[in-house]
Coordinates of C-alpha atoms and ligand atoms in Angstrom, one line a residue:
M1 CA 2.0 30.1 12.2
I2 CA 3.6 26.6 12.3
V3 CA 1.5 23.8 13.7
L4 CA 2.9 20.4 14.7
G5 CA 0.3 17.6 14.1
I6 CA 0.3 14.3 15.8
E7 CA -1.9 11.3 14.8
S8 CA -1.9 8.1 16.9
S9 CA -5.6 7.0 17.0
C10 CA -5.1 3.5 15.5
D11 CA -2.2 1.7 13.7
E12 CA -0.4 4.6 12.1
T13 CA 1.9 7.1 13.8
G14 CA 1.8 10.3 11.8
V15 CA 3.6 13.5 12.5
A16 CA 3.7 16.6 10.3
L17 CA 4.4 20.3 10.3
Y18 CA 1.9 22.7 8.6
C19 CA 2.6 26.3 8.1
T20 CA -0.3 28.7 7.5
E21 CA 1.8 30.7 5.1
R22 CA 3.9 28.1 3.3
G23 CA 1.7 24.9 3.5
L24 CA 2.9 21.5 4.5
L25 CA 6.5 21.7 5.6
A26 CA 7.3 18.1 6.4
Q27 CA 5.6 14.9 7.3
A28 CA 6.5 11.4 8.5
L29 CA 4.5 8.3 9.0
H30 CA 5.1 4.9 10.5
S31 CA 2.6 2.2 9.6
Q32 CA 2.2 -0.7 12.1
V33 CA 0.7 -3.0 9.4
A34 CA 3.6 -5.4 9.4
M35 CA 3.4 -5.7 13.2
H36 CA -0.3 -6.4 13.3
E37 CA -0.5 -8.5 10.2
R38 CA 0.1 -11.9 11.8
Y39 CA -2.9 -11.3 14.1
G40 CA -5.2 -10.4 11.3
G41 CA -6.1 -7.0 12.7
V42 CA -4.9 -4.3 15.1
V43 CA -3.9 -5.4 18.6
P44 CA -4.5 -2.3 20.7
E45 CA -1.8 -2.9 23.3
L46 CA 0.9 -3.5 20.7
A47 CA -0.4 -0.4 18.9
S48 CA 0.1 1.9 22.0
R49 CA 3.6 0.5 22.7
D50 CA 4.7 1.1 19.1
H51 CA 3.3 4.7 19.1
I52 CA 5.5 5.3 22.2
R53 CA 8.6 4.0 20.3
R54 CA 7.9 6.0 17.1
L55 CA 6.5 9.4 18.1
L56 CA 9.6 11.2 19.3
P57 CA 11.9 10.0 16.5
L58 CA 9.3 11.0 13.9
T59 CA 9.0 14.4 15.5
T60 CA 12.7 14.9 15.4
Q61 CA 12.6 13.8 11.8
V62 CA 10.0 16.3 10.7
L63 CA 11.7 19.2 12.5
A64 CA 15.0 18.3 10.7
Q65 CA 13.2 18.0 7.4
A66 CA 11.6 21.4 7.8
G67 CA 14.8 22.9 9.1
I68 CA 13.3 24.3 12.3
T69 CA 13.9 23.7 16.0
R70 CA 11.2 22.9 18.6
N71 CA 11.0 26.6 19.5
G72 CA 9.8 27.3 15.9
I73 CA 6.6 25.4 16.7
D74 CA 3.7 27.8 17.4
A75 CA 1.0 25.2 18.4
I76 CA 0.5 21.5 18.7
A77 CA -2.5 19.7 17.3
Y78 CA -3.1 16.1 18.2
T79 CA -5.9 13.5 17.6
Q80 CA -8.0 13.5 20.7
G81 CA -10.5 10.9 19.4
P82 CA -12.2 8.8 18.4
G83 CA -9.9 5.8 18.4
L84 CA -8.2 3.3 20.6
A85 CA -7.9 4.8 24.1
G86 CA -4.3 3.7 24.7
A87 CA -3.1 4.7 21.3
L88 CA -4.8 8.1 21.7
L89 CA -3.2 8.6 25.1
V90 CA 0.3 8.2 23.7
G91 CA -0.2 11.0 21.1
A92 CA -2.1 13.2 23.6
S93 CA 0.6 12.8 26.3
V94 CA 3.5 13.7 23.9
A95 CA 1.5 16.6 22.4
N96 CA 0.5 18.1 25.8
A97 CA 3.9 17.5 27.4
M98 CA 5.6 19.3 24.5
A99 CA 3.0 22.1 24.7
M100 CA 3.6 22.5 28.4
A101 CA 7.4 22.5 28.0
L102 CA 7.4 24.9 25.1
E103 CA 4.6 27.0 26.5
R104 CA 2.5 26.7 23.4
P105 CA -1.2 25.9 23.0
A106 CA -2.3 22.3 22.4
I107 CA -5.5 21.6 20.4
G108 CA -7.3 18.3 20.4
I109 CA -8.6 17.4 17.0
H110 CA -11.4 15.0 16.0
H111 CA -9.8 12.4 13.8
L112 CA -12.7 12.4 11.3
E113 CA -12.6 16.2 11.0
G114 CA -8.9 15.7 10.0
H115 CA -10.1 13.3 7.3
L116 CA -12.9 15.6 6.2
L117 CA -10.7 18.7 5.8
S118 CA -7.7 16.8 4.2
P119 CA -9.0 17.4 0.6
L120 CA -8.5 21.1 1.3
L121 CA -4.7 20.4 1.3
A122 CA -4.9 19.5 -2.4
S123 CA -3.6 21.8 -5.1
Q124 CA -7.2 22.5 -6.3
P125 CA -9.1 22.5 -3.0
P126 CA -12.9 22.6 -2.9
A127 CA -14.7 25.6 -1.3
F128 CA -17.4 25.4 1.4
P129 CA -20.1 24.3 1.4
F130 CA -19.9 20.7 0.1
V131 CA -21.3 17.2 0.6
A132 CA -18.7 14.8 2.0
L133 CA -18.6 11.1 1.7
L134 CA -16.5 9.9 4.6
V135 CA -15.3 6.4 4.2
S136 CA -12.9 5.0 6.7
G137 CA -12.3 1.8 8.6
G138 CA -15.0 2.7 11.2
H139 CA -17.2 5.2 9.4
T140 CA -19.4 5.5 6.3
Q141 CA -21.2 8.8 6.3
L142 CA -22.6 11.4 4.0
L143 CA -22.4 14.8 5.5
E144 CA -23.3 18.4 4.7
V145 CA -20.2 20.4 5.4
S146 CA -20.9 24.2 5.5
G147 CA -17.6 25.2 7.2
V148 CA -15.0 24.0 9.7
G149 CA -16.9 22.4 12.5
C150 CA -20.3 22.6 10.8
Y151 CA -21.2 19.0 9.9
A152 CA -24.7 17.8 9.4
L153 CA -25.3 14.1 9.0
L154 CA -27.2 13.1 5.9
G155 CA -26.7 9.4 5.9
D156 CA -24.8 6.8 8.0
T157 CA -24.2 3.1 8.0
L158 CA -26.6 0.9 10.0
D159 CA -23.9 -1.7 10.7
D160 CA -20.5 -2.2 9.1
A161 CA -18.5 0.6 7.6
A162 CA -17.2 0.4 4.0
G163 CA -13.6 -0.1 5.1
E164 CA -14.8 -2.7 7.6
A165 CA -16.6 -4.5 4.7
F166 CA -13.3 -4.6 2.8
D167 CA -11.4 -5.7 5.9
K168 CA -13.9 -8.5 6.9
S169 CA -14.2 -9.8 3.3
A170 CA -10.5 -9.9 3.0
K171 CA -10.1 -11.8 6.3
L172 CA -12.7 -14.3 5.2
M173 CA -10.9 -14.8 1.9
G174 CA -7.6 -15.3 3.7
L175 CA -6.1 -12.0 2.4
G176 CA -3.9 -9.8 4.6
Y177 CA -4.9 -6.9 6.8
P178 CA -5.8 -4.1 6.0
G179 CA -8.3 -5.6 3.6
G180 CA -9.0 -2.7 1.3
P181 CA -5.6 -2.6 -0.4
A182 CA -5.4 -6.4 -0.5
V183 CA -8.9 -6.8 -2.1
A184 CA -8.1 -4.0 -4.6
R185 CA -4.8 -5.6 -5.6
L186 CA -6.4 -9.0 -6.2
A187 CA -9.4 -7.5 -7.9
A188 CA -7.0 -6.2 -10.6
S189 CA -6.8 -9.7 -12.1
G190 CA -10.5 -10.5 -11.5
V191 CA -13.0 -11.1 -14.2
A192 CA -16.6 -9.9 -13.7
G193 CA -19.6 -12.2 -13.9
R194 CA -18.8 -15.3 -11.9
F195 CA -20.2 -14.0 -8.6
K196 CA -23.0 -11.7 -7.7
L197 CA -23.0 -10.1 -4.3
P198 CA -25.9 -8.0 -2.9
R199 CA -25.9 -4.2 -3.2
P200 CA -27.7 -3.5 0.1
M201 CA -29.9 -0.4 0.6
L202 CA -29.5 0.7 -3.0
R203 CA -33.3 1.4 -3.3
S204 CA -33.9 2.3 0.3
G205 CA -34.9 5.9 -0.6
D206 CA -32.6 7.4 2.0
L207 CA -28.8 8.0 2.2
D208 CA -28.1 5.2 4.7
F209 CA -25.8 2.3 4.1
S210 CA -25.6 -1.3 5.3
F211 CA -22.7 -3.6 4.6
S212 CA -23.0 -6.5 7.0
G213 CA -25.0 -8.6 4.5
L214 CA -22.0 -8.4 2.1
K215 CA -19.8 -10.1 4.6
T216 CA -22.3 -12.9 5.2
A217 CA -22.6 -13.5 1.4
V218 CA -18.8 -13.6 1.1
A219 CA -18.7 -16.1 4.1
T220 CA -21.2 -18.3 2.3
L221 CA -19.2 -18.3 -0.9
V222 CA -15.9 -19.0 0.9
R223 CA -17.5 -21.9 2.8
K224 CA -18.7 -23.5 -0.4
G225 CA -15.1 -23.3 -1.5
L226 CA -13.3 -21.0 -4.0
D227 CA -12.0 -23.0 -6.9
G228 CA -8.5 -21.7 -7.5
D229 CA -6.7 -18.3 -7.8
Q230 CA -8.9 -17.0 -10.6
A231 CA -12.1 -17.6 -8.5
R232 CA -10.5 -15.6 -5.6
A233 CA -9.6 -12.7 -7.9
D234 CA -13.1 -12.8 -9.4
L235 CA -14.6 -12.6 -5.9
A236 CA -12.3 -9.8 -4.8
L237 CA -13.4 -7.9 -7.9
E238 CA -17.1 -8.4 -7.0
V239 CA -16.5 -7.4 -3.4
Q240 CA -14.9 -4.1 -4.6
T241 CA -17.5 -3.5 -7.2
A242 CA -20.4 -4.1 -4.8
I243 CA -19.1 -1.7 -2.2
V244 CA -18.2 1.0 -4.7
D245 CA -21.6 0.6 -6.5
V246 CA -23.4 1.4 -3.3
L247 CA -21.0 4.3 -2.4
V248 CA -21.4 5.9 -5.8
A249 CA -25.2 5.4 -6.0
K250 CA -25.7 7.0 -2.5
S251 CA -23.3 9.9 -3.3
V252 CA -25.1 10.6 -6.5
A253 CA -28.4 10.5 -4.6
A254 CA -27.0 13.0 -2.1
M255 CA -25.9 15.3 -4.9
Q256 CA -29.4 15.1 -6.5
A257 CA -31.1 15.8 -3.2
R258 CA -29.2 19.1 -2.9
P259 CA -31.5 22.1 -2.9
A260 CA -31.3 24.1 -6.1
G261 CA -28.7 26.8 -5.8
L262 CA -26.3 25.0 -3.6
P263 CA -23.0 24.2 -5.1
R264 CA -22.8 20.7 -6.4
R265 CA -19.5 19.6 -4.9
L266 CA -18.7 16.2 -3.5
V267 CA -15.7 15.7 -1.3
V268 CA -14.5 12.1 -0.6
A269 CA -12.2 11.4 2.4
G270 CA -11.0 8.6 4.7
G271 CA -9.0 5.5 4.0
V272 CA -11.3 4.0 1.4
S273 CA -11.0 7.2 -0.7
A274 CA -7.6 5.7 -1.7
N275 CA -9.4 3.1 -3.7
S276 CA -8.7 3.7 -7.4
Y277 CA -11.9 2.1 -8.6
L278 CA -14.0 4.3 -6.3
R279 CA -12.0 7.3 -7.6
Q280 CA -12.6 6.3 -11.2
S281 CA -16.3 5.6 -10.7
L282 CA -17.0 8.9 -9.0
A283 CA -15.0 10.7 -11.6
A284 CA -17.2 9.1 -14.2
A285 CA -20.4 9.9 -12.2
Q286 CA -19.6 13.6 -11.9
D287 CA -19.7 14.0 -15.6
R288 CA -23.0 12.1 -16.0
H289 CA -24.7 13.9 -13.1
D290 CA -23.2 17.3 -13.2
F291 CA -21.3 17.7 -10.0
Q292 CA -17.6 18.1 -9.1
V293 CA -15.7 15.5 -7.1
F294 CA -12.7 16.2 -4.9
F295 CA -10.3 13.8 -3.2
P296 CA -7.4 14.1 -0.8
E297 CA -3.9 13.6 -2.3
P298 CA -3.5 9.8 -2.4
A299 CA -0.9 9.8 0.4
L300 CA -3.3 11.7 2.6
C301 CA -6.3 9.4 2.3
T302 CA -5.3 7.1 5.1
D303 CA -4.3 8.2 8.6
N304 CA -1.6 10.8 8.7
G305 CA -0.3 13.7 10.8
A306 CA -0.7 16.4 8.1
M307 CA -4.5 16.3 8.3
I308 CA -4.4 16.8 12.1
A309 CA -1.9 19.7 11.8
F310 CA -4.0 21.3 9.1
A311 CA -7.3 21.0 11.0
G312 CA -5.6 22.5 14.1
A313 CA -4.2 25.3 11.9
L314 CA -7.6 26.1 10.5
R315 CA -9.2 26.3 13.9
L316 CA -6.5 28.4 15.4
Q317 CA -6.5 30.7 12.3
A318 CA -10.3 31.2 12.8
G319 CA -9.4 32.6 16.2
E320 CA -10.2 29.6 18.4
Q321 CA -8.4 30.1 21.7
H322 CA -6.4 27.3 23.3
P323 CA -4.4 27.7 26.5
V324 CA -1.0 26.2 27.3
P325 CA -2.3 23.0 28.8
D326 CA -2.0 21.9 32.4
D327 CA -4.2 18.8 32.0
F328 CA -5.6 16.8 29.1
S329 CA -8.0 13.9 28.2
V330 CA -8.8 11.8 25.3
R331 CA -12.2 11.0 23.7
P332 CA -12.2 7.4 22.4
R333 CA -15.9 7.8 21.5
W334 CA -16.7 11.3 20.1
P335 CA -19.5 11.9 17.7
L336 CA -18.5 14.1 14.8
E337 CA -21.9 15.9 14.8
T338 CA -21.2 17.4 18.3
L339 CA -18.3 19.5 16.9
T340 CA -18.9 23.2 16.5
A341 CA -17.4 26.0 14.4
P342 CA -14.3 27.6 15.8
A343 CA -15.3 30.2 18.3
A344 CA -13.0 33.3 18.3
G345 CA -12.1 34.1 21.9
Ligands
KG4_1 O1 -9.0 6.3 7.4 P1 -8.3 5.1 7.7 O2 -6.8 5.0 7.4 O3 -8.4 4.7 9.2 C1 -9.6 4.9 9.9 O4 -9.8 6.1 10.3 O5 -10.4 3.9 10.0 O6 -9.1 3.9 6.9 C2 -8.7 2.6 7.0 C3 -9.6 1.8 6.1 C4 -9.4 0.3 6.2 O7 -10.6 -0.3 6.4 C5 -8.7 0.0 4.9 O8 -9.0 -1.4 4.5 C6 -9.3 1.0 4.0 O9 -9.4 2.2 4.7 N1 -8.5 1.2 2.8 C7 -8.9 0.9 1.5 C8 -7.8 1.2 0.7 N2 -6.8 1.7 1.4 C9 -7.3 1.7 2.7 N3 -10.1 0.4 1.1 C10 -10.2 0.1 -0.3 N4 -9.2 0.4 -1.1 C11 -8.0 0.9 -0.7 N5 -7.0 1.2 -1.6
ZN2 ZN1 -8.7 7.5 9.8

């Protein structure tokens, strides 16, 4: 079965073809970063218009790459939510219109389910069940994942998400958007010790996070004035270290809280899982605390069409029934915990 996946929830247009027998056949991505950069963040209306411009050419491109025609597509998966309403509508319209024309099923995928399952596309995929650390621009959650659609929340952020903490700190420091990669780049030349930011909730005794205090602390330091390029790099390093310290400590706590007998597997997903310091720190923690950590392929950490095609394929393979659509809707706000396991029809 060949599934076309379409992602358009935010500032990346992603299209991919996933085959249940042969794996990922082709993928294409257009990032809108350059377009939004001058505004310091995503401008929703510009995002929607750009998705309109990119989606069909990218679809033609992946079909050519895979060497198949539109008729070779067996089903179409698209991001139904959560995300920017206008941006979601573009992907959903194209996906459903194609599904109607080709008389194929269309399946609306939860964006975060796409992220959560993306590590399963790696060459050494984790088996269920596992604990997941989901760290994206809008979410920071620890989840118990017992199968496709079976997600129990263990911990959540009380305010800003980890990616948001990177983005807001970067903005305060005058770095570009998105903040995560910009902070990580500058941190590479930073020296530890000059600044000390808070590590919120480290000893809260639960698996929740809070990152808004970090942004306030960065704002205070920036207001006082950063003395030269080295000071900026040192602060970038401390921002990254503070965020990663908290993510690692809470992940280790989640692994230690696992009832005896349950496999000690930690899966990390979402845009922030691209951060190499986070990857290194968790790789070091797994040896110290006796668990195994899994990441998506670096190219599949941030938004992409492959994870959407893959999540759709897993649900369809499990027997979930989806009709040829005659109507559709998007779900800009859609809690992950409301998803259910694929129901065979
Ligand atoms: O998953 P994603 O692409 O989009 C959402 O679903 O939100 O995540 C985007 C987030 C942004 O906050 C971005 O700054 C962060 O992921 N990010 C990173 C890195 N690459 C992307 N954060 C830290 N280090 C990175 N290398
Ligand atoms: Zn995402």
